[in-house]
mmCIF file of C-alpha atoms in Angstrom:
data_model
loop_
_atom_site.group_PDB
_atom_site.id
_atom_site.type_symbol
_atom_site.label_atom_id
_atom_site.label_comp_id
_atom_site.label_asym_id
_atom_site.label_seq_id
_atom_site.Cartn_x
_atom_site.Cartn_y
_atom_site.Cartn_z
ATOM 1 C CA UNK A 14 8.856 12.195 20.854
ATOM 2 C CA UNK A 15 11.681 11.825 18.357
ATOM 3 C CA UNK A 16 11.474 8.868 15.984
ATOM 4 C CA UNK A 17 14.092 7.054 13.920
ATOM 5 C CA UNK A 18 12.209 5.399 11.067
ATOM 6 C CA UNK A 19 14.082 2.849 8.951
ATOM 7 C CA UNK A 20 12.558 2.070 5.552
ATOM 8 C CA UNK A 21 14.349 -0.421 3.270
ATOM 9 C CA UNK A 22 12.612 0.847 0.150
ATOM 10 C CA UNK A 23 13.220 3.323 -2.659
ATOM 11 C CA UNK A 24 11.467 6.235 -0.989
ATOM 12 C CA UNK A 25 9.620 7.807 -2.533
ATOM 13 C CA UNK A 26 8.164 5.821 -5.426
ATOM 14 C CA UNK A 27 4.395 5.518 -6.072
ATOM 15 C CA UNK A 28 4.038 1.833 -5.262
ATOM 16 C CA UNK A 29 3.063 -0.509 -2.435
ATOM 17 C CA UNK A 30 5.154 -0.232 0.708
ATOM 18 C CA UNK A 31 6.674 3.191 -0.100
ATOM 19 C CA UNK A 32 3.112 4.554 -0.186
ATOM 20 C CA UNK A 33 2.413 2.932 3.205
ATOM 21 C CA UNK A 34 5.589 4.522 4.585
ATOM 22 C CA UNK A 35 4.483 7.851 3.097
ATOM 23 C CA UNK A 36 1.157 7.550 4.916
ATOM 24 C CA UNK A 37 2.851 6.648 8.212
ATOM 25 C CA UNK A 38 5.085 9.703 7.906
ATOM 26 C CA UNK A 39 2.148 11.982 7.196
ATOM 27 C CA UNK A 40 0.323 10.462 10.165
ATOM 28 C CA UNK A 41 3.221 11.033 12.545
ATOM 29 C CA UNK A 42 3.610 14.547 11.173
ATOM 30 C CA UNK A 43 -0.068 15.284 11.821
ATOM 31 C CA UNK A 44 0.355 13.970 15.376
ATOM 32 C CA UNK A 45 3.269 16.318 16.000
ATOM 33 C CA UNK A 46 6.164 13.845 16.108
ATOM 34 C CA UNK A 47 9.649 14.588 14.803
ATOM 35 C CA UNK A 48 10.920 11.877 12.441
ATOM 36 C CA UNK A 49 14.326 11.109 10.957
ATOM 37 C CA UNK A 50 13.735 8.739 8.038
ATOM 38 C CA UNK A 51 16.658 6.543 7.006
ATOM 39 C CA UNK A 52 16.124 5.035 3.566
ATOM 40 C CA UNK A 53 17.901 3.953 0.365
ATOM 41 C CA UNK A 54 19.812 6.363 -1.848
ATOM 42 C CA UNK A 55 17.232 5.592 -4.551
ATOM 43 C CA UNK A 56 13.963 7.523 -4.571
ATOM 44 C CA UNK A 57 12.346 10.922 -4.901
ATOM 45 C CA UNK A 58 12.589 13.486 -2.109
ATOM 46 C CA UNK A 59 9.246 14.614 -0.694
ATOM 47 C CA UNK A 60 8.512 17.339 1.830
ATOM 48 C CA UNK A 61 6.557 16.379 4.951
ATOM 49 C CA UNK A 62 6.455 18.718 7.986
ATOM 50 C CA UNK A 63 8.590 17.393 10.839
ATOM 51 C CA UNK A 64 10.236 14.718 8.660
ATOM 52 C CA UNK A 65 13.900 14.751 7.605
ATOM 53 C CA UNK A 66 15.073 12.234 4.999
ATOM 54 C CA UNK A 67 18.549 10.741 5.458
ATOM 55 C CA UNK A 68 19.730 8.561 2.580
ATOM 56 C CA UNK A 69 22.235 5.752 2.961
ATOM 57 C CA UNK A 70 25.502 5.903 0.990
ATOM 58 C CA UNK A 71 25.201 5.258 -2.731
ATOM 59 C CA UNK A 72 25.755 1.666 -3.799
ATOM 60 C CA UNK A 73 27.432 1.837 -7.224
ATOM 61 C CA UNK A 74 25.471 0.476 -10.195
ATOM 62 C CA UNK A 75 22.167 0.285 -8.288
ATOM 63 C CA UNK A 76 19.885 2.954 -9.710
ATOM 64 C CA UNK A 77 16.517 1.287 -9.166
ATOM 65 C CA UNK A 78 15.027 -1.371 -6.893
ATOM 66 C CA UNK A 79 12.505 -3.836 -8.232
ATOM 67 C CA UNK A 80 9.405 -4.841 -6.278
ATOM 68 C CA UNK A 81 9.901 -7.784 -3.928
ATOM 69 C CA UNK A 82 12.997 -9.580 -2.599
ATOM 70 C CA UNK A 83 16.213 -9.384 -4.602
ATOM 71 C CA UNK A 84 19.940 -9.918 -4.203
ATOM 72 C CA UNK A 85 20.436 -6.209 -4.937
ATOM 73 C CA UNK A 86 18.753 -5.352 -1.638
ATOM 74 C CA UNK A 87 21.522 -7.012 0.397
ATOM 75 C CA UNK A 88 24.192 -4.306 -0.125
ATOM 76 C CA UNK A 89 21.492 -1.645 0.169
ATOM 77 C CA UNK A 90 20.380 -3.037 3.534
ATOM 78 C CA UNK A 91 23.976 -3.242 4.765
ATOM 79 C CA UNK A 92 24.395 0.457 3.977
ATOM 80 C CA UNK A 93 21.061 1.126 5.677
ATOM 81 C CA UNK A 94 22.235 -0.640 8.836
ATOM 82 C CA UNK A 95 25.389 1.458 9.109
ATOM 83 C CA UNK A 96 23.462 4.642 8.381
ATOM 84 C CA UNK A 97 20.971 3.767 11.132
ATOM 85 C CA UNK A 98 23.818 2.984 13.530
ATOM 86 C CA UNK A 99 25.404 6.348 12.757
ATOM 87 C CA UNK A 100 22.130 8.188 13.376
ATOM 88 C CA UNK A 101 21.727 6.470 16.757
ATOM 89 C CA UNK A 102 25.288 7.368 17.723
ATOM 90 C CA UNK A 103 24.651 11.033 16.888
ATOM 91 C CA UNK A 104 21.124 11.508 18.224
ATOM 92 C CA UNK A 105 18.801 10.442 21.008
ATOM 93 C CA UNK A 106 15.555 8.802 19.911
ATOM 94 C CA UNK A 107 12.438 7.726 21.759
ATOM 95 C CA UNK A 108 11.406 5.077 19.212
ATOM 96 C CA UNK A 109 12.935 3.015 16.418
ATOM 97 C CA UNK A 110 10.172 2.475 13.841
ATOM 98 C CA UNK A 111 11.245 -0.228 11.375
ATOM 99 C CA UNK A 112 9.649 -1.473 8.171
ATOM 100 C CA UNK A 113 9.989 -4.913 6.607
ATOM 101 C CA UNK A 114 13.475 -6.519 6.796
ATOM 102 C CA UNK A 115 14.965 -3.493 8.583
ATOM 103 C CA UNK A 116 13.346 -5.007 11.682
ATOM 104 C CA UNK A 117 15.993 -7.746 11.628
ATOM 105 C CA UNK A 118 18.787 -5.336 12.534
ATOM 106 C CA UNK A 119 16.491 -2.909 14.378
ATOM 107 C CA UNK A 120 16.122 -5.608 17.059
ATOM 108 C CA UNK A 121 19.878 -5.448 17.646
ATOM 109 C CA UNK A 122 19.980 -1.634 17.565
ATOM 110 C CA UNK A 123 17.051 -1.443 19.977
ATOM 111 C CA UNK A 124 18.887 -3.589 22.534
ATOM 112 C CA UNK A 125 22.215 -1.843 21.991
ATOM 113 C CA UNK A 126 20.875 1.689 22.461
ATOM 114 C CA UNK A 127 17.983 0.794 24.782
ATOM 115 C CA UNK A 128 15.429 2.422 22.507
ATOM 116 C CA UNK A 129 11.941 0.862 22.158
ATOM 117 C CA UNK A 130 11.277 -0.866 18.844
ATOM 118 C CA UNK A 131 8.051 -0.553 16.842
ATOM 119 C CA UNK A 132 7.832 -3.021 13.935
ATOM 120 C CA UNK A 133 5.630 -2.012 10.997
ATOM 121 C CA UNK A 134 4.706 -5.334 9.355
ATOM 122 C CA UNK A 135 3.504 -4.920 5.779
ATOM 123 C CA UNK A 136 3.808 -8.614 4.913
ATOM 124 C CA UNK A 137 5.250 -11.880 6.160
ATOM 125 C CA UNK A 138 8.742 -11.838 4.688
ATOM 126 C CA UNK A 139 9.127 -15.652 4.400
ATOM 127 C CA UNK A 140 5.818 -15.788 2.502
ATOM 128 C CA UNK A 141 6.967 -12.915 0.334
ATOM 129 C CA UNK A 142 10.070 -14.914 -0.579
ATOM 130 C CA UNK A 143 7.850 -17.780 -1.717
ATOM 131 C CA UNK A 144 5.618 -15.436 -3.733
ATOM 132 C CA UNK A 145 8.635 -14.038 -5.582
ATOM 133 C CA UNK A 146 10.126 -17.404 -6.603
ATOM 134 C CA UNK A 147 12.573 -17.776 -3.726
ATOM 135 C CA UNK A 148 10.554 -20.703 -2.376
ATOM 136 C CA UNK A 149 13.054 -23.258 -3.660
ATOM 137 C CA UNK A 150 15.790 -21.701 -1.519
ATOM 138 C CA UNK A 151 14.623 -23.400 1.678
ATOM 139 C CA UNK A 152 17.574 -22.363 3.901
ATOM 140 C CA UNK A 153 16.895 -18.689 3.090
ATOM 141 C CA UNK A 154 13.176 -19.080 3.802
ATOM 142 C CA UNK A 155 13.929 -20.814 7.124
ATOM 143 C CA UNK A 156 16.375 -18.067 8.072
ATOM 144 C CA UNK A 157 13.726 -15.436 7.395
ATOM 145 C CA UNK A 158 11.188 -17.415 9.434
ATOM 146 C CA UNK A 159 13.606 -17.495 12.376
ATOM 147 C CA UNK A 160 14.377 -13.774 12.115
ATOM 148 C CA UNK A 161 10.730 -12.800 11.715
ATOM 149 C CA UNK A 162 9.705 -14.857 14.751
ATOM 150 C CA UNK A 163 12.512 -13.249 16.744
ATOM 151 C CA UNK A 164 11.247 -9.781 15.802
ATOM 152 C CA UNK A 165 7.634 -10.599 16.658
ATOM 153 C CA UNK A 166 8.646 -11.947 20.066
ATOM 154 C CA UNK A 167 10.985 -9.092 20.984
ATOM 155 C CA UNK A 168 9.587 -5.832 19.576
ATOM 156 C CA UNK A 169 7.707 -3.498 21.897
ATOM 157 C CA UNK A 170 4.830 -2.861 19.475
ATOM 158 C CA UNK A 171 3.890 -4.414 16.140
ATOM 159 C CA UNK A 172 1.614 -2.813 13.553
ATOM 160 C CA UNK A 173 -0.119 -4.850 10.856
ATOM 161 C CA UNK A 174 -2.181 -3.731 7.866
ATOM 162 C CA UNK A 175 -4.697 -6.568 7.577
ATOM 163 C CA UNK A 176 -6.449 -9.461 9.291
ATOM 164 C CA UNK A 177 -4.195 -12.107 7.728
ATOM 165 C CA UNK A 178 -1.088 -10.553 9.277
ATOM 166 C CA UNK A 179 -2.888 -9.940 12.561
ATOM 167 C CA UNK A 180 -3.741 -13.648 12.809
ATOM 168 C CA UNK A 181 -0.171 -14.601 11.930
ATOM 169 C CA UNK A 182 1.366 -12.276 14.534
ATOM 170 C CA UNK A 183 -0.876 -13.638 17.288
ATOM 171 C CA UNK A 184 -0.113 -17.198 16.177
ATOM 172 C CA UNK A 185 3.612 -16.553 16.600
ATOM 173 C CA UNK A 186 3.250 -14.511 19.797
ATOM 174 C CA UNK A 187 -0.070 -14.494 21.655
ATOM 175 C CA UNK A 188 1.269 -11.741 23.919
ATOM 176 C CA UNK A 189 2.269 -9.386 21.102
ATOM 177 C CA UNK A 190 1.498 -5.731 21.817
ATOM 178 C CA UNK A 191 -0.288 -5.353 18.513
ATOM 179 C CA UNK A 192 -2.677 -3.088 16.658
ATOM 180 C CA UNK A 193 -4.069 -3.391 13.133
ATOM 181 C CA UNK A 194 -3.941 -0.135 11.182
ATOM 182 C CA UNK A 195 -5.424 -0.511 7.721
ATOM 183 C CA UNK A 196 -4.222 1.848 5.050
ATOM 184 C CA UNK A 197 -6.417 4.714 3.929
ATOM 185 C CA UNK A 198 -7.011 6.457 0.626
ATOM 186 C CA UNK A 199 -4.039 8.432 -0.628
ATOM 187 C CA UNK A 200 -4.671 12.157 -0.159
ATOM 188 C CA UNK A 201 -8.271 11.441 0.813
ATOM 189 C CA UNK A 202 -8.690 15.075 1.793
ATOM 190 C CA UNK A 203 -7.685 16.350 -1.650
ATOM 191 C CA UNK A 204 -10.272 18.024 -3.864
ATOM 192 C CA UNK A 205 -9.774 18.769 -7.531
ATOM 193 C CA UNK A 206 -11.545 21.443 -9.493
ATOM 194 C CA UNK A 207 -14.068 20.041 -11.937
ATOM 195 C CA UNK A 208 -12.161 21.801 -14.726
ATOM 196 C CA UNK A 209 -9.110 19.640 -13.979
ATOM 197 C CA UNK A 210 -11.083 16.458 -14.603
ATOM 198 C CA UNK A 211 -12.660 17.896 -17.760
ATOM 199 C CA UNK A 212 -9.247 18.915 -19.118
ATOM 200 C CA UNK A 213 -7.801 15.493 -18.354
ATOM 201 C CA UNK A 214 -10.659 13.767 -20.182
ATOM 202 C CA UNK A 215 -10.092 16.016 -23.166
ATOM 203 C CA UNK A 216 -6.341 15.413 -23.189
ATOM 204 C CA UNK A 217 -6.938 11.654 -23.223
ATOM 205 C CA UNK A 218 -9.690 11.875 -25.860
ATOM 206 C CA UNK A 219 -12.208 10.360 -23.460
ATOM 207 C CA UNK A 220 -15.186 12.545 -24.316
ATOM 208 C CA UNK A 221 -18.040 10.293 -25.362
ATOM 209 C CA UNK A 222 -16.180 7.267 -23.976
ATOM 210 C CA UNK A 223 -16.915 5.028 -20.993
ATOM 211 C CA UNK A 224 -13.687 5.174 -18.930
ATOM 212 C CA UNK A 225 -12.725 1.969 -17.105
ATOM 213 C CA UNK A 226 -9.716 2.854 -14.959
ATOM 214 C CA UNK A 227 -6.890 0.771 -13.470
ATOM 215 C CA UNK A 228 -4.243 2.330 -11.222
ATOM 216 C CA UNK A 229 -1.156 0.635 -9.822
ATOM 217 C CA UNK A 230 1.918 -1.327 -10.775
ATOM 218 C CA UNK A 231 2.117 -3.671 -13.753
ATOM 219 C CA UNK A 232 3.619 -6.642 -11.893
ATOM 220 C CA UNK A 233 2.560 -10.160 -12.885
ATOM 221 C CA UNK A 234 0.323 -10.736 -9.857
ATOM 222 C CA UNK A 235 -1.842 -7.732 -10.783
ATOM 223 C CA UNK A 236 -3.781 -9.827 -13.319
ATOM 224 C CA UNK A 237 -3.475 -7.540 -16.334
ATOM 225 C CA UNK A 238 -3.665 -10.578 -18.612
ATOM 226 C CA UNK A 239 -7.116 -11.315 -17.182
ATOM 227 C CA UNK A 240 -8.144 -7.672 -17.580
ATOM 228 C CA UNK A 241 -7.109 -7.370 -21.223
ATOM 229 C CA UNK A 242 -8.641 -10.705 -22.210
ATOM 230 C CA UNK A 243 -11.887 -9.545 -20.627
ATOM 231 C CA UNK A 244 -11.531 -6.162 -22.348
ATOM 232 C CA UNK A 245 -11.745 -7.842 -25.737
ATOM 233 C CA UNK A 246 -15.159 -9.260 -24.818
ATOM 234 C CA UNK A 247 -16.354 -5.951 -23.368
ATOM 235 C CA UNK A 248 -15.262 -3.918 -26.397
ATOM 236 C CA UNK A 249 -17.154 -6.273 -28.723
ATOM 237 C CA UNK A 250 -20.346 -5.456 -26.796
ATOM 238 C CA UNK A 251 -19.622 -1.841 -25.781
ATOM 239 C CA UNK A 252 -17.570 -0.117 -28.462
ATOM 240 C CA UNK A 253 -17.072 3.110 -26.474
ATOM 241 C CA UNK A 254 -15.479 1.348 -23.482
ATOM 242 C CA UNK A 255 -12.019 2.802 -22.921
ATOM 243 C CA UNK A 256 -9.587 1.076 -20.557
ATOM 244 C CA UNK A 257 -7.299 3.673 -18.949
ATOM 245 C CA UNK A 258 -4.156 2.127 -17.469
ATOM 246 C CA UNK A 259 -2.468 4.412 -14.931
ATOM 247 C CA UNK A 260 1.005 3.215 -13.937
ATOM 248 C CA UNK A 261 3.654 0.874 -15.254
ATOM 249 C CA UNK A 262 7.337 1.322 -15.964
ATOM 250 C CA UNK A 263 8.227 2.175 -19.591
ATOM 251 C CA UNK A 264 9.319 -1.367 -20.435
ATOM 252 C CA UNK A 265 6.147 -2.813 -18.887
ATOM 253 C CA UNK A 266 3.945 -0.375 -20.786
ATOM 254 C CA UNK A 267 5.722 -1.283 -24.033
ATOM 255 C CA UNK A 268 5.131 -4.988 -23.376
ATOM 256 C CA UNK A 269 1.409 -4.554 -22.748
ATOM 257 C CA UNK A 270 0.989 -2.198 -25.683
ATOM 258 C CA UNK A 271 2.267 -5.022 -27.841
ATOM 259 C CA UNK A 272 -0.107 -7.493 -26.182
ATOM 260 C CA UNK A 273 -3.212 -5.336 -26.682
ATOM 261 C CA UNK A 274 -2.198 -4.888 -30.313
ATOM 262 C CA UNK A 275 -2.258 -8.667 -30.677
ATOM 263 C CA UNK A 276 -5.722 -8.736 -29.071
ATOM 264 C CA UNK A 277 -6.963 -6.096 -31.501
ATOM 265 C CA UNK A 278 -8.089 -3.655 -28.808
ATOM 266 C CA UNK A 279 -5.303 -1.065 -28.919
ATOM 267 C CA UNK A 280 -7.729 1.741 -29.817
ATOM 268 C CA UNK A 281 -9.708 0.985 -26.651
ATOM 269 C CA UNK A 282 -6.744 1.017 -24.257
ATOM 270 C CA UNK A 283 -4.922 4.145 -23.055
ATOM 271 C CA UNK A 284 -1.600 3.888 -21.213
ATOM 272 C CA UNK A 285 -0.525 6.898 -19.131
ATOM 273 C CA UNK A 286 2.631 5.542 -17.531
ATOM 274 C CA UNK A 287 3.464 6.465 -13.937
ATOM 275 C CA UNK A 288 1.854 9.704 -12.756
ATOM 276 C CA UNK A 289 2.390 11.700 -9.518
ATOM 277 C CA UNK A 290 0.525 10.243 -6.557
ATOM 278 C CA UNK A 291 -1.933 13.093 -6.049
ATOM 279 C CA UNK A 292 -2.567 13.314 -9.804
ATOM 280 C CA UNK A 293 -3.679 9.683 -9.855
ATOM 281 C CA UNK A 294 -6.815 10.736 -7.967
ATOM 282 C CA UNK A 295 -7.961 12.699 -11.020
ATOM 283 C CA UNK A 296 -8.191 9.423 -12.899
ATOM 284 C CA UNK A 297 -10.484 7.992 -10.239
ATOM 285 C CA UNK A 298 -12.737 11.022 -10.592
ATOM 286 C CA UNK A 299 -13.075 10.651 -14.365
ATOM 287 C CA UNK A 300 -13.757 6.896 -14.168
ATOM 288 C CA UNK A 301 -17.141 5.276 -14.656
ATOM 289 C CA UNK A 302 -15.784 1.941 -13.412
ATOM 290 C CA UNK A 303 -12.636 0.989 -11.473
ATOM 291 C CA UNK A 304 -10.857 -2.343 -11.804
ATOM 292 C CA UNK A 305 -8.611 -4.493 -9.612
ATOM 293 C CA UNK A 306 -7.990 -7.791 -11.454
ATOM 294 C CA UNK A 307 -5.282 -9.073 -9.085
ATOM 295 C CA UNK A 308 -4.863 -12.855 -9.135
ATOM 296 C CA UNK A 309 -2.533 -13.388 -6.150
ATOM 297 C CA UNK A 310 -1.778 -11.972 -2.735
ATOM 298 C CA UNK A 311 -3.048 -11.739 0.832
ATOM 299 C CA UNK A 312 -2.631 -8.055 1.706
ATOM 300 C CA UNK A 313 -5.249 -5.558 0.551
ATOM 301 C CA UNK A 314 -3.990 -3.627 -2.509
ATOM 302 C CA UNK A 315 -3.458 0.006 -1.552
ATOM 303 C CA UNK A 316 -5.501 1.132 -4.547
ATOM 304 C CA UNK A 317 -8.628 -0.394 -2.993
ATOM 305 C CA UNK A 318 -8.757 2.219 -0.229
ATOM 306 C CA UNK A 319 -8.674 5.040 -2.781
ATOM 307 C CA UNK A 320 -11.198 3.185 -4.943
ATOM 308 C CA UNK A 321 -13.590 2.952 -1.989
ATOM 309 C CA UNK A 322 -13.192 6.604 -1.121
ATOM 310 C CA UNK A 323 -13.878 7.674 -4.729
ATOM 311 C CA UNK A 324 -17.454 6.364 -4.620
ATOM 312 C CA UNK A 325 -17.046 4.658 -8.002
ATOM 313 C CA UNK A 326 -18.056 0.993 -8.525
ATOM 314 C CA UNK A 327 -15.182 -1.503 -8.598
ATOM 315 C CA UNK A 328 -14.846 -4.918 -10.221
ATOM 316 C CA UNK A 329 -12.512 -6.992 -8.027
ATOM 317 C CA UNK A 330 -11.409 -10.601 -8.157
ATOM 318 C CA UNK A 331 -12.521 -13.132 -5.576
ATOM 319 C CA UNK A 332 -9.237 -13.465 -3.683
ATOM 320 C CA UNK A 333 -8.563 -12.875 0.014
ATOM 321 C CA UNK A 334 -6.633 -9.681 -0.701
ATOM 322 C CA UNK A 335 -9.949 -8.189 -1.819
ATOM 323 C CA UNK A 336 -12.610 -10.048 0.138
ATOM 324 C CA UNK A 337 -11.174 -9.294 3.580
ATOM 325 C CA UNK A 338 -12.676 -5.801 3.184
ATOM 326 C CA UNK A 339 -14.929 -5.980 0.078
ATOM 327 C CA UNK A 340 -18.202 -7.853 -0.357
ATOM 328 C CA UNK A 341 -21.104 -7.944 -2.821
ATOM 329 C CA UNK A 342 -22.511 -4.745 -1.309
ATOM 330 C CA UNK A 343 -19.374 -2.688 -1.910
ATOM 331 C CA UNK A 344 -17.936 -4.164 -5.129
ATOM 332 C CA UNK A 345 -18.642 -6.556 -7.965
ATOM 333 C CA UNK A 346 -16.753 -9.687 -6.914
ATOM 334 C CA UNK A 347 -15.847 -12.106 -9.724
ATOM 335 C CA UNK A 348 -13.606 -15.125 -10.182
ATOM 336 C CA UNK A 349 -10.105 -14.301 -11.469
ATOM 337 C CA UNK A 350 -10.624 -15.318 -15.095
ATOM 338 C CA UNK A 351 -11.359 -13.323 -18.242
ATOM 339 C CA UNK A 352 -14.876 -14.667 -18.802
ATOM 340 C CA UNK A 353 -16.152 -13.816 -15.325
ATOM 341 C CA UNK A 354 -14.312 -10.497 -15.260
ATOM 342 C CA UNK A 355 -15.929 -9.450 -18.531
ATOM 343 C CA UNK A 356 -19.333 -10.479 -17.170
ATOM 344 C CA UNK A 357 -18.782 -8.331 -14.072
ATOM 345 C CA UNK A 358 -17.864 -5.315 -16.172
ATOM 346 C CA UNK A 359 -20.905 -5.778 -18.414
ATOM 347 C CA UNK A 360 -23.209 -5.981 -15.383
ATOM 348 C CA UNK A 361 -22.062 -2.520 -14.336
ATOM 349 C CA UNK A 362 -22.205 -1.100 -17.849
ATOM 350 C CA UNK A 363 -25.745 -2.376 -18.383
ATOM 351 C CA UNK A 364 -26.978 -1.402 -14.893
ATOM 352 C CA UNK A 365 -25.569 2.069 -14.131
ATOM 353 C CA UNK A 366 -28.031 2.806 -11.296
ATOM 354 C CA UNK A 367 -27.048 -0.401 -9.518
ATOM 355 C CA UNK A 368 -23.396 0.532 -10.086
ATOM 356 C CA UNK A 369 -23.983 3.936 -8.508
ATOM 357 C CA UNK A 370 -25.401 2.236 -5.417
ATOM 358 C CA UNK A 371 -22.375 -0.078 -5.211
ATOM 359 C CA UNK A 372 -20.114 2.970 -5.402
ATOM 360 C CA UNK A 373 -22.054 4.803 -2.708
ATOM 361 C CA UNK A 374 -21.898 1.750 -0.431
ATOM 362 C CA UNK A 375 -18.139 1.673 -0.962
ATOM 363 C CA UNK A 376 -17.780 5.354 -0.086
ATOM 364 C CA UNK A 377 -19.775 4.900 3.119
ATOM 365 C CA UNK A 378 -17.578 1.923 4.072
ATOM 366 C CA UNK A 379 -14.466 4.061 3.556
ATOM 367 C CA UNK A 380 -15.872 6.827 5.753
ATOM 368 C CA UNK A 381 -16.824 4.407 8.514
ATOM 369 C CA UNK A 382 -13.886 1.990 8.596
ATOM 370 C CA UNK A 383 -10.962 3.648 6.805
ATOM 371 C CA UNK A 384 -11.069 7.310 7.759
ATOM 372 C CA UNK A 385 -8.074 9.529 8.381
ATOM 373 C CA UNK A 386 -9.313 10.196 11.917
ATOM 374 C CA UNK A 387 -9.437 6.479 12.715
ATOM 375 C CA UNK A 388 -5.994 5.968 11.203
ATOM 376 C CA UNK A 389 -4.452 8.726 13.324
ATOM 377 C CA UNK A 390 -6.179 7.479 16.472
ATOM 378 C CA UNK A 391 -4.722 3.984 16.079
ATOM 379 C CA UNK A 392 -1.269 5.311 15.252
ATOM 380 C CA UNK A 393 -1.367 7.579 18.300
ATOM 381 C CA UNK A 394 -2.321 4.667 20.551
ATOM 382 C CA UNK A 395 0.625 2.620 19.291
ATOM 383 C CA UNK A 396 3.021 5.427 20.184
ATOM 384 C CA UNK A 397 1.379 6.118 23.531
ATOM 385 C CA UNK A 398 1.839 2.423 24.353
ATOM 386 C CA UNK A 399 5.570 2.852 23.856
ATOM 387 C CA UNK A 400 5.789 6.165 25.686
ATOM 388 C CA UNK A 401 3.950 4.927 28.767
ATOM 389 C CA UNK A 402 5.064 1.277 28.525
ATOM 390 C CA UNK A 403 1.461 0.129 28.342
ATOM 391 C CA UNK A 404 -0.430 -2.415 26.320
ATOM 392 C CA UNK A 405 -2.343 -0.905 23.417
ATOM 393 C CA UNK A 406 -5.520 -2.641 24.559
ATOM 394 C CA UNK A 407 -5.295 -0.824 27.920
ATOM 395 C CA UNK A 408 -4.983 2.543 26.187
ATOM 396 C CA UNK A 409 -8.016 1.730 24.064
ATOM 397 C CA UNK A 410 -9.999 0.818 27.173
ATOM 398 C CA UNK A 411 -8.976 4.002 28.981
ATOM 399 C CA UNK A 412 -10.174 6.072 26.019
ATOM 400 C CA UNK A 413 -13.515 4.276 26.016
ATOM 401 C CA UNK A 414 -14.198 5.003 29.687
ATOM 402 C CA UNK A 415 -13.068 8.608 29.363
ATOM 403 C CA UNK A 416 -9.800 8.357 31.285
ATOM 404 C CA UNK A 417 -7.300 10.946 30.130
ATOM 405 C CA UNK A 418 -4.102 9.446 28.782
ATOM 406 C CA UNK A 419 -1.251 11.991 28.782
ATOM 407 C CA UNK A 420 -0.449 13.179 25.282
ATOM 408 C CA UNK A 421 3.013 13.102 23.664
ATOM 409 C CA UNK A 422 5.767 15.514 24.598
#
């Protein structure tokens, strides 16, 4: 099967949805599909077998795309539409695989070219507008609600990444041909030499320290204010605690460096800036404790899947984005405030054997529920449903009873 994937993101950048797109592409590559990816002119080229990246025309003066909705995305999405139209005029495709708002015009392209449409739903776009301060623009929110409902009622298959989106899809369309495919750890089959971890610890002056590692973006909803306030309490009790912050754009790093200076903990905080995706796993290996202090959101942070796979204990806030897959057996769950977060960190520091058990429980959960094999199986079923015009649930049932479903061409 030949796939036209449309991704309205700066691909590739090591953040949220671009990482999900990256995982989808690797999954389709592993399954033997041929993919033409249409994406913005902004982003880093990556090599994935069977995947060809086609970038939309350059929009002058737009050199980066911030996280979340923005006016700047409008001209980018217009260019993306025409690029997608051009690709469909030139080539024959078996599937249009759209992400986020690209689904709005993918519906039209699907009907025009009579190509099945698979919608990859990473979030509810109207809710995302509200989360990023567009909530006061009610006509825009209502327009997005209308368009999203239209997509969910017309697409051939819809993928979601969590239970909250699954419930929402089935609320809008009880007959949706749907499957939930949770994300998995990034490069969960990668293995680093022990020397690499030792050298990294030395380069960061972490020998003799207790590394507490955060990976991810530095956006406001990530709860870094909670983390650093709690760090002040932890450092007072555990002087060798070292908070290693992996990620953040230069201006964000500069802001938080100033904030930790004000808190008097600058010597106990290390900022690395953004690192390559596979390199970020080294930081998980050197960690004693992992942290996810997020204060808002419904979708599971992508970092959590890598945290689980690492086998290291995690302190996570008690919000739905975490608790839909984490519990007291697989993480230390605390309220999203500095006092409780500090208490959670100190529990792990003072009880390392208990922390090791938490980490092992997390690793076992990752192996059972969020394996690469399970991910590929679900993705394959979604594509088989399109190829054979079947419901995904029927394909699942046929697998369970041992009926052979023909494999892709």
